[in-house]
Amino acid sequence: MSPSSFESVACPRCGFPELAPQIVIVDPTSTSPEYLHSNYLPPDSVIVCTRREIAVAETGIAHVEEKMADLERVINQLRLRRQSLRDFITNHRRVLAPIRRLPTELLSEIFSHCVQRDAYEWDPTRNMEWILVQVSRAWRAVSISIPQIWSCISISDASAPKNIDLKAALSLQLERSAHCPLTVDLHLDFRFCSSERRMSVLEPLFSARDRWQSVNIHLTEAEFLHFRSDTSFPKLTKLGLGINSSKDECAFDSIFQATPALQELHYNVTSLSQIQCFPLSQLRRLDLWNVTYDSSDLSSVLGLACNILELQLRECIPLDAVEVNPKTLPNLVSLSVAECDDTLLGYIIAPVLRRLAISFFPNARLSDDLVSFMTRTGPSLTDLTFRHAPARGDRLELLALAPHLTSLSMGPMSTLIGFDFIKGLTCGLGERNLVPHAVSLEFTGIFENGHYDSLLAMLTSRCISGPLRSARISGAKRLADMQQQLLVLGLNLVDSRKKS
């Protein structure tokens, strides 16, 4: 081995260069290479020399491994230092982040959009407004200064975690909402929500009832309505009420008798008798869901709600078949009827109706009430929607009663969409030209095989002879080929199964 020399290496402790002894390793030289590729017995002198060279090589291996260990320690130290420098750069780049230069007004707008897109129910452990206050002192100050992001509360019996002080957290949120109008969504199942937990939710909310603006309440019992006889909601404009059972006939009278600003009522209570305690004459929208009614009660409700602009009836079941005089709703422009008996339409006269949506029972036949209603209102209709209707000729007969439609949506159809049904909508075919002013059409369902030519002919005729410019089709084949032929006519054809 040759004597040691010196070289400049990095210190394992600090990483800076220092002088360290360099171990120069001389490769061993074989004194008898001719024996490496044969099986001859070497003489004793060769055996002694070979053993000496093997010892030199083994010593070299030890020195090499020691050198490698030193280098690995230096590399590990350098890796740690590199990561430290990267962390330094990352942390200090945050100081230069553009969001720090945003004015408070713009940052507040961003926070508001973040909270609006938050789909979670009320939960202080994961709601966006509660997360923002934990980011930094600056963001906390901005978040607390925006009462609007604290004004929406959606609570169900299982939404908030069990290990928090629900009443304290809810009171803090109401405090941070300042004087903003509140939007409350309350779903409590009294079978799974203890009385103590219910009160921890209801007491803070009712303490701020003077700020309720939009409220949706779904309960299994009406006992929470017994707070005080003088309960009032001066700013309440939109109310959704769903109670499965109410043993107290005066419960609604005691709590909802003072709603001077109410504009929308979504009513999902089994009995219709309680609704008359609301100020129906000032409503602009009325939704009745899952209601069983006497003919006289429904007629009375429609007579009181004479100024509504929108009416939705869903799963309403009659208790009798008594004939009543229809009520005129002079301002009604939108009507939606789903899974209801067609006799409901006999209760309504809507001289200025613009939008009508009807969801049929599968394979239901046309009733005289529906035909009579379409005859009365068809001339004013501009937007018609049929859901779950069979693709039969009697549906085309209804279209003939609405000559001024500009938007028609049919689907999903409950039967196969056949050639005759499509041809019935083709312009210039037959004596009648159905829906001549249609600007947009929508058909969803399952088309019969070989429908391509008839569907293409129908859409082409409406582009050439009418103002059709938009069509949404689902369940048809070769829509891509059809689109290429209709583009030159200015029609935007969309497969409604795909994102437009």
XYZ file of C-alpha atoms in Angstrom:
500
model
C 0.000 0.000 0.000
C 1.273 3.477 -0.826
C 1.432 6.165 1.875
C -1.615 8.294 2.539
C -2.045 11.659 0.822
C -4.518 14.441 1.493
C -7.676 15.461 -0.446
C -10.461 18.019 0.018
C -13.777 16.419 1.112
C -17.090 17.661 2.572
C -17.437 17.544 6.333
C -20.243 15.108 7.331
C -21.306 17.454 10.146
C -21.556 20.793 8.354
C -21.110 19.961 4.679
C -18.194 22.373 4.139
C -14.860 21.202 2.571
C -12.058 20.099 4.866
C -8.725 18.336 4.459
C -8.874 14.633 5.182
C -6.388 11.860 4.628
C -6.883 10.101 1.302
C -6.353 6.388 1.274
C -4.867 5.376 -2.057
C -5.640 1.755 -2.768
C -3.328 -0.138 -5.116
C -4.982 -2.890 -7.092
C -3.345 -6.260 -6.402
C -1.347 -7.842 -9.251
C -1.613 -11.519 -10.029
C 1.826 -13.202 -10.067
C 0.634 -16.302 -11.866
C -2.218 -15.488 -14.292
C -1.600 -18.716 -16.237
C -3.133 -20.718 -13.397
C -6.443 -18.766 -13.459
C -7.736 -20.718 -16.455
C -6.378 -24.182 -15.764
C -6.517 -26.928 -13.148
C -2.746 -27.403 -12.761
C -1.288 -27.449 -9.240
C 0.834 -24.312 -8.728
C 4.178 -24.499 -6.945
C 4.540 -23.385 -3.290
C 6.025 -20.008 -4.216
C 2.998 -19.168 -6.342
C 0.669 -20.253 -3.538
C 2.427 -17.940 -1.052
C 2.291 -14.957 -3.452
C -1.372 -15.578 -4.267
C -2.333 -15.638 -0.591
C -0.469 -12.374 -0.041
C -2.313 -10.668 -2.944
C -5.674 -11.937 -1.668
C -4.921 -10.374 1.728
C -4.036 -7.084 -0.010
C -7.351 -7.189 -1.908
C -9.378 -7.922 1.248
C -7.712 -4.976 2.995
C -8.612 -2.815 -0.008
C -12.258 -3.905 0.241
C -12.365 -2.827 3.878
C -10.926 0.574 2.999
C -13.369 0.973 0.075
C -16.363 0.134 2.288
C -15.165 2.618 4.889
C -14.848 5.282 2.183
C -18.330 4.469 0.860
C -19.810 4.786 4.359
C -18.205 8.195 4.739
C -19.580 9.311 1.381
C -23.067 8.001 2.220
C -23.051 10.021 5.426
C -22.066 13.118 3.428
C -24.797 12.425 0.813
C -27.448 11.983 3.504
C -26.397 15.242 5.098
C -26.543 16.980 1.719
C -29.987 15.523 1.046
C -31.212 16.881 4.360
C -29.723 20.259 3.581
C -31.290 20.229 0.106
C -34.721 19.506 1.594
C -34.200 22.285 4.138
C -33.390 24.722 1.332
C -36.453 23.578 -0.630
C -38.655 24.081 2.424
C -37.148 27.513 2.877
C -37.935 28.417 -0.744
C -41.489 27.054 -0.510
C -42.251 28.858 2.727
C -40.809 32.155 1.539
C -42.555 31.971 -1.823
C -45.795 32.034 0.145
C -44.763 35.471 1.303
C -44.845 36.519 -2.362
C -48.141 34.698 -3.127
C -50.541 36.869 -5.187
C -53.423 36.100 -2.803
C -51.670 38.219 -0.148
C -52.036 41.226 -2.433
C -55.780 40.769 -2.894
C -57.877 43.470 -1.262
C -60.174 42.359 1.538
C -63.252 42.944 -0.619
C -62.063 40.516 -3.310
C -60.950 37.927 -0.737
C -64.376 38.158 0.857
C -65.988 37.455 -2.508
C -63.815 34.364 -2.976
C -64.682 33.084 0.489
C -68.377 33.595 -0.220
C -68.175 31.475 -3.379
C -66.295 28.737 -1.520
C -68.999 28.524 1.127
C -71.811 28.535 -1.437
C -70.320 25.461 -3.131
C -69.873 23.577 0.144
C -72.239 20.588 -0.042
C -71.815 19.425 3.549
C -74.571 19.614 6.105
C -73.916 21.801 9.105
C -70.837 20.456 10.862
C -68.289 22.767 12.570
C -65.563 20.170 11.987
C -65.726 20.264 8.185
C -67.884 23.152 6.930
C -65.918 25.583 4.786
C -66.648 28.679 6.882
C -65.272 26.930 9.964
C -62.185 25.751 8.076
C -61.362 29.231 6.791
C -61.075 30.684 10.284
C -58.378 28.129 11.133
C -55.989 28.941 8.255
C -54.425 32.125 9.610
C -55.182 35.186 11.705
C -55.723 37.294 8.587
C -58.159 34.805 7.042
C -59.920 34.401 10.360
C -60.473 38.137 10.570
C -61.784 38.279 6.997
C -64.070 35.243 7.470
C -65.590 36.576 10.672
C -66.162 39.939 8.985
C -68.445 38.307 6.351
C -71.728 37.545 8.118
C -73.284 36.231 4.886
C -71.160 33.054 4.893
C -72.463 32.187 8.363
C -76.126 32.689 7.497
C -76.863 29.241 5.972
C -77.500 26.356 8.380
C -78.498 22.837 7.317
C -79.013 20.390 10.192
C -80.240 16.819 10.260
C -80.487 14.459 13.208
C -77.117 12.913 12.286
C -75.246 15.806 10.666
C -73.221 17.287 13.526
C -70.704 15.092 15.383
C -71.708 13.873 18.830
C -68.559 15.066 20.593
C -69.110 18.822 20.213
C -71.193 21.257 22.193
C -73.921 21.614 19.584
C -75.721 24.488 21.265
C -72.519 26.516 21.798
C -71.311 25.985 18.231
C -74.692 26.888 16.751
C -74.952 29.980 18.955
C -71.471 31.074 17.817
C -72.447 30.705 14.174
C -75.619 32.731 14.712
C -73.549 35.388 16.467
C -71.127 35.571 13.536
C -74.024 35.880 11.084
C -74.763 39.256 12.715
C -78.016 40.700 11.353
C -78.072 38.795 8.046
C -81.265 36.994 6.990
C -80.983 33.282 7.747
C -81.458 30.259 5.504
C -82.324 27.244 7.668
C -82.751 23.620 6.588
C -83.893 21.482 9.524
C -84.455 17.705 9.334
C -85.048 16.025 12.687
C -86.394 12.524 13.148
C -87.664 12.404 16.715
C -87.201 8.627 16.798
C -83.417 8.927 16.448
C -82.742 12.370 17.922
C -82.892 12.731 21.707
C -84.981 15.457 23.330
C -81.864 17.120 24.758
C -80.192 17.235 21.350
C -83.346 18.594 19.725
C -83.551 21.428 22.222
C -79.859 22.272 21.754
C -80.684 22.864 18.086
C -84.105 24.452 18.346
C -83.455 26.961 21.127
C -80.629 28.864 19.353
C -82.484 28.772 16.032
C -85.721 30.082 17.489
C -83.876 32.800 19.338
C -82.988 34.181 15.888
C -86.406 33.577 14.280
C -86.793 37.288 13.543
C -84.050 36.812 10.924
C -85.468 33.695 9.246
C -85.827 34.337 5.527
C -85.813 30.904 3.864
C -86.647 27.896 6.035
C -87.146 24.229 5.230
C -88.436 22.168 8.167
C -88.986 18.395 8.132
C -89.985 16.753 11.407
C -91.727 13.618 12.593
C -93.656 15.466 15.296
C -94.974 18.998 15.677
C -94.036 19.385 19.337
C -91.333 21.973 18.601
C -94.065 24.354 17.448
C -95.078 24.876 21.095
C -92.565 27.556 21.956
C -94.774 30.500 22.675
C -98.099 31.798 21.474
C -96.713 35.076 20.137
C -94.145 33.455 17.809
C -93.751 35.418 14.589
C -91.467 35.419 11.564
C -91.380 38.951 10.171
C -88.772 38.312 7.432
C -89.800 34.817 6.374
C -90.324 34.772 2.578
C -89.834 31.074 1.747
C -91.074 28.188 3.878
C -90.852 24.455 3.323
C -92.834 22.468 5.880
C -92.903 18.706 6.222
C -94.352 16.991 9.308
C -95.314 13.322 9.263
C -97.815 13.570 12.082
C -99.387 16.370 14.053
C -101.624 15.564 16.992
C -102.303 19.190 17.835
C -104.684 20.880 15.434
C -103.652 24.312 16.737
C -99.932 23.776 16.326
C -99.658 25.595 13.009
C -101.968 28.399 14.062
C -99.796 29.156 17.080
C -96.539 29.473 15.175
C -97.217 30.499 11.597
C -100.037 32.969 12.029
C -97.612 35.919 11.713
C -95.705 35.582 8.421
C -96.339 38.957 6.785
C -93.578 38.560 4.161
C -94.232 34.946 3.085
C -93.969 34.499 -0.703
C -93.292 30.766 -1.222
C -94.825 27.814 0.596
C -93.693 24.196 0.077
C -96.203 22.121 2.002
C -95.558 18.426 2.717
C -97.981 17.617 5.532
C -100.454 14.762 5.349
C -103.502 16.883 6.169
C -104.515 19.812 3.990
C -106.760 21.374 6.615
C -103.865 23.126 8.412
C -102.689 25.102 5.407
C -105.506 27.628 5.557
C -103.892 29.305 8.578
C -101.165 30.653 6.252
C -101.521 33.984 4.435
C -102.262 32.271 1.112
C -103.481 35.394 -0.659
C -99.971 36.911 -0.637
C -98.183 33.792 -1.935
C -96.414 33.827 -5.293
C -95.520 30.114 -5.293
C -97.308 27.135 -3.737
C -96.064 23.527 -3.728
C -98.265 20.740 -2.351
C -96.521 17.391 -1.863
C -97.868 14.114 -0.519
C -101.179 15.592 0.577
C -104.507 13.824 0.988
C -107.345 16.267 0.471
C -111.069 16.739 0.444
C -112.339 18.390 -2.696
C -113.793 21.261 -0.718
C -110.494 21.860 1.136
C -108.431 21.964 -2.062
C -110.943 24.222 -3.739
C -110.846 26.537 -0.731
C -107.017 26.619 -0.735
C -106.859 27.454 -4.447
C -109.484 30.128 -3.938
C -107.402 31.750 -1.187
C -104.111 31.428 -3.133
C -105.565 33.357 -6.038
C -102.430 35.442 -6.694
C -99.844 32.664 -7.112
C -97.542 32.671 -10.142
C -96.277 29.080 -9.770
C -98.096 25.961 -8.571
C -96.681 22.462 -8.085
C -98.810 19.443 -7.172
C -97.151 16.096 -6.461
C -98.516 12.860 -5.024
C -101.786 14.516 -4.025
C -104.486 11.951 -3.290
C -108.220 12.795 -3.221
C -110.389 11.470 -0.404
C -113.632 11.953 -2.290
C -114.952 12.470 -5.799
C -117.190 15.457 -5.171
C -117.486 17.831 -8.121
C -116.541 21.414 -7.290
C -116.458 24.626 -9.244
C -112.974 25.335 -10.682
C -111.033 28.296 -9.301
C -109.545 30.935 -11.559
C -105.877 31.720 -10.944
C -105.481 34.851 -13.049
C -101.699 35.221 -12.575
C -100.615 31.565 -12.772
C -97.838 31.179 -15.361
C -96.251 27.852 -14.316
C -97.970 24.584 -13.322
C -96.369 21.219 -12.523
C -98.454 18.114 -11.843
C -96.744 14.816 -10.978
C -98.217 11.476 -9.896
C -101.602 13.002 -9.209
C -105.080 12.180 -10.358
C -105.996 14.176 -13.474
C -109.142 15.371 -11.747
C -106.925 17.975 -10.067
C -106.786 19.858 -13.357
C -110.536 20.259 -13.199
C -110.068 22.528 -10.170
C -107.951 25.084 -12.050
C -108.612 27.757 -14.636
C -105.356 29.450 -15.716
C -105.976 31.950 -18.535
C -102.328 33.110 -18.856
C -100.495 29.820 -18.193
C -97.142 29.686 -19.992
C -95.347 26.596 -18.643
C -96.979 23.200 -18.018
C -95.193 20.043 -16.798
C -97.153 16.802 -16.408
C -95.776 13.480 -15.151
C -98.108 10.636 -16.091
C -98.649 7.289 -14.529
C -97.159 4.627 -16.878
C -99.460 3.882 -19.836
C -102.184 6.150 -18.451
C -104.984 7.036 -20.830
C -105.970 10.602 -21.511
C -108.684 11.822 -19.196
C -111.436 14.270 -20.031
C -110.099 16.589 -17.320
C -106.688 16.808 -19.000
C -108.145 17.348 -22.465
C -110.496 19.997 -21.091
C -107.642 21.731 -19.281
C -105.450 21.738 -22.415
C -108.346 23.094 -24.440
C -108.744 26.010 -22.018
C -105.058 26.830 -21.562
C -103.389 25.513 -24.721
C -103.509 28.766 -26.698
C -101.395 30.541 -24.038
C -98.814 27.765 -23.506
C -95.249 28.306 -24.709
C -93.423 25.587 -22.731
C -94.777 22.028 -22.381
C -93.143 19.050 -20.638
C -94.439 15.470 -20.591
C -92.788 12.938 -18.295
C -93.394 9.142 -18.354
C -95.990 9.497 -21.090
C -96.546 6.652 -23.577
C -95.459 7.428 -27.149
C -98.962 7.178 -28.593
C -101.019 9.219 -30.980
C -103.259 10.581 -28.212
C -100.266 12.577 -26.902
C -99.970 14.211 -30.303
C -103.618 15.151 -30.015
C -102.705 17.194 -26.925
C -99.998 19.008 -28.904
C -102.613 20.077 -31.410
C -104.327 21.985 -28.587
C -101.189 24.090 -27.936
C -100.341 25.758 -31.262
C -97.994 28.437 -29.846
C -95.445 26.203 -28.137
C -91.813 27.238 -28.498
C -90.332 24.562 -26.202
C -91.420 20.916 -26.065
C -89.889 18.222 -23.839
C -91.143 14.633 -23.945
C -89.457 11.969 -21.887
C -88.511 9.661 -20.588
C -91.276 8.021 -22.597
C -92.852 4.959 -20.967
C -93.137 3.014 -24.270
C -90.968 2.582 -27.351
C -90.823 5.651 -29.586
C -92.026 4.346 -32.946
C -92.012 5.584 -36.546
C -95.637 6.715 -36.508
C -95.083 8.865 -33.434
C -92.051 10.539 -35.018
C -93.815 11.050 -38.343
C -96.697 12.704 -36.517
C -94.277 15.517 -35.607
C -92.847 15.930 -39.095
C -93.665 19.261 -40.718
C -95.597 19.089 -43.972
C -96.712 15.501 -43.381
C -100.461 15.117 -43.155
C -103.116 17.754 -42.694
C -101.739 19.295 -39.474
C -98.420 20.840 -38.658
C -97.995 20.226 -34.925
C -96.015 22.731 -32.826
C -94.998 24.890 -35.822
C -93.221 27.510 -33.653
C -90.994 25.104 -31.691
C -87.502 26.494 -31.149
C -86.281 23.630 -28.907
C -87.262 19.962 -28.675
C -86.256 17.220 -26.252
C -86.977 13.509 -26.626
C -85.687 10.875 -24.216
C -86.588 7.230 -24.196
C -85.939 4.106 -26.255
C -86.413 4.366 -30.014
C -87.491 1.471 -32.195
C -84.868 -0.053 -34.494
C -84.593 1.681 -37.852
C -85.721 5.044 -36.516
C -82.804 6.945 -38.065
C -84.432 8.061 -41.323
C -87.748 9.126 -39.771
C -86.049 11.044 -36.929
C -83.678 12.772 -39.367
C -86.587 13.674 -41.656
C -88.586 15.107 -38.733
C -85.730 17.301 -37.495
C -84.797 18.396 -41.026
C -88.373 19.424 -41.820
C -88.556 21.487 -38.625
C -85.294 23.250 -39.418
C -86.424 24.098 -42.936
C -90.107 24.867 -42.299
C -89.844 26.178 -38.756
C -87.590 27.975 -36.265
C -86.135 24.829 -34.616
C -82.541 25.483 -33.535
C -81.961 23.195 -30.546
C -82.719 19.514 -29.969
C -81.761 17.124 -27.165
C -82.166 13.421 -27.967
C -81.474 10.349 -25.829
C -81.925 6.703 -26.727
C -81.454 7.135 -30.492
C -78.632 5.629 -32.552
C -76.221 7.353 -34.953
C -76.746 10.766 -33.415
C -73.222 11.783 -34.420
C -74.005 11.085 -38.092
C -77.282 12.958 -37.752
C -75.531 15.961 -36.225
C -73.207 16.295 -39.221
C -76.174 16.541 -41.586
C -78.098 18.986 -39.383
C -75.216 21.368 -38.683
C -75.578 22.923 -42.127
C -79.194 23.747 -41.217
C -78.133 25.518 -38.013
C -79.474 22.893 -35.584
C -77.555 22.214 -32.373
C -78.193 18.514 -31.710
C -77.113 17.208 -28.289
C -77.083 13.665 -26.977
C -78.672 14.265 -23.554
C -76.848 11.245 -22.125
C -73.566 13.154 -22.514
C -72.424 16.422 -21.019
C -73.266 19.250 -23.350
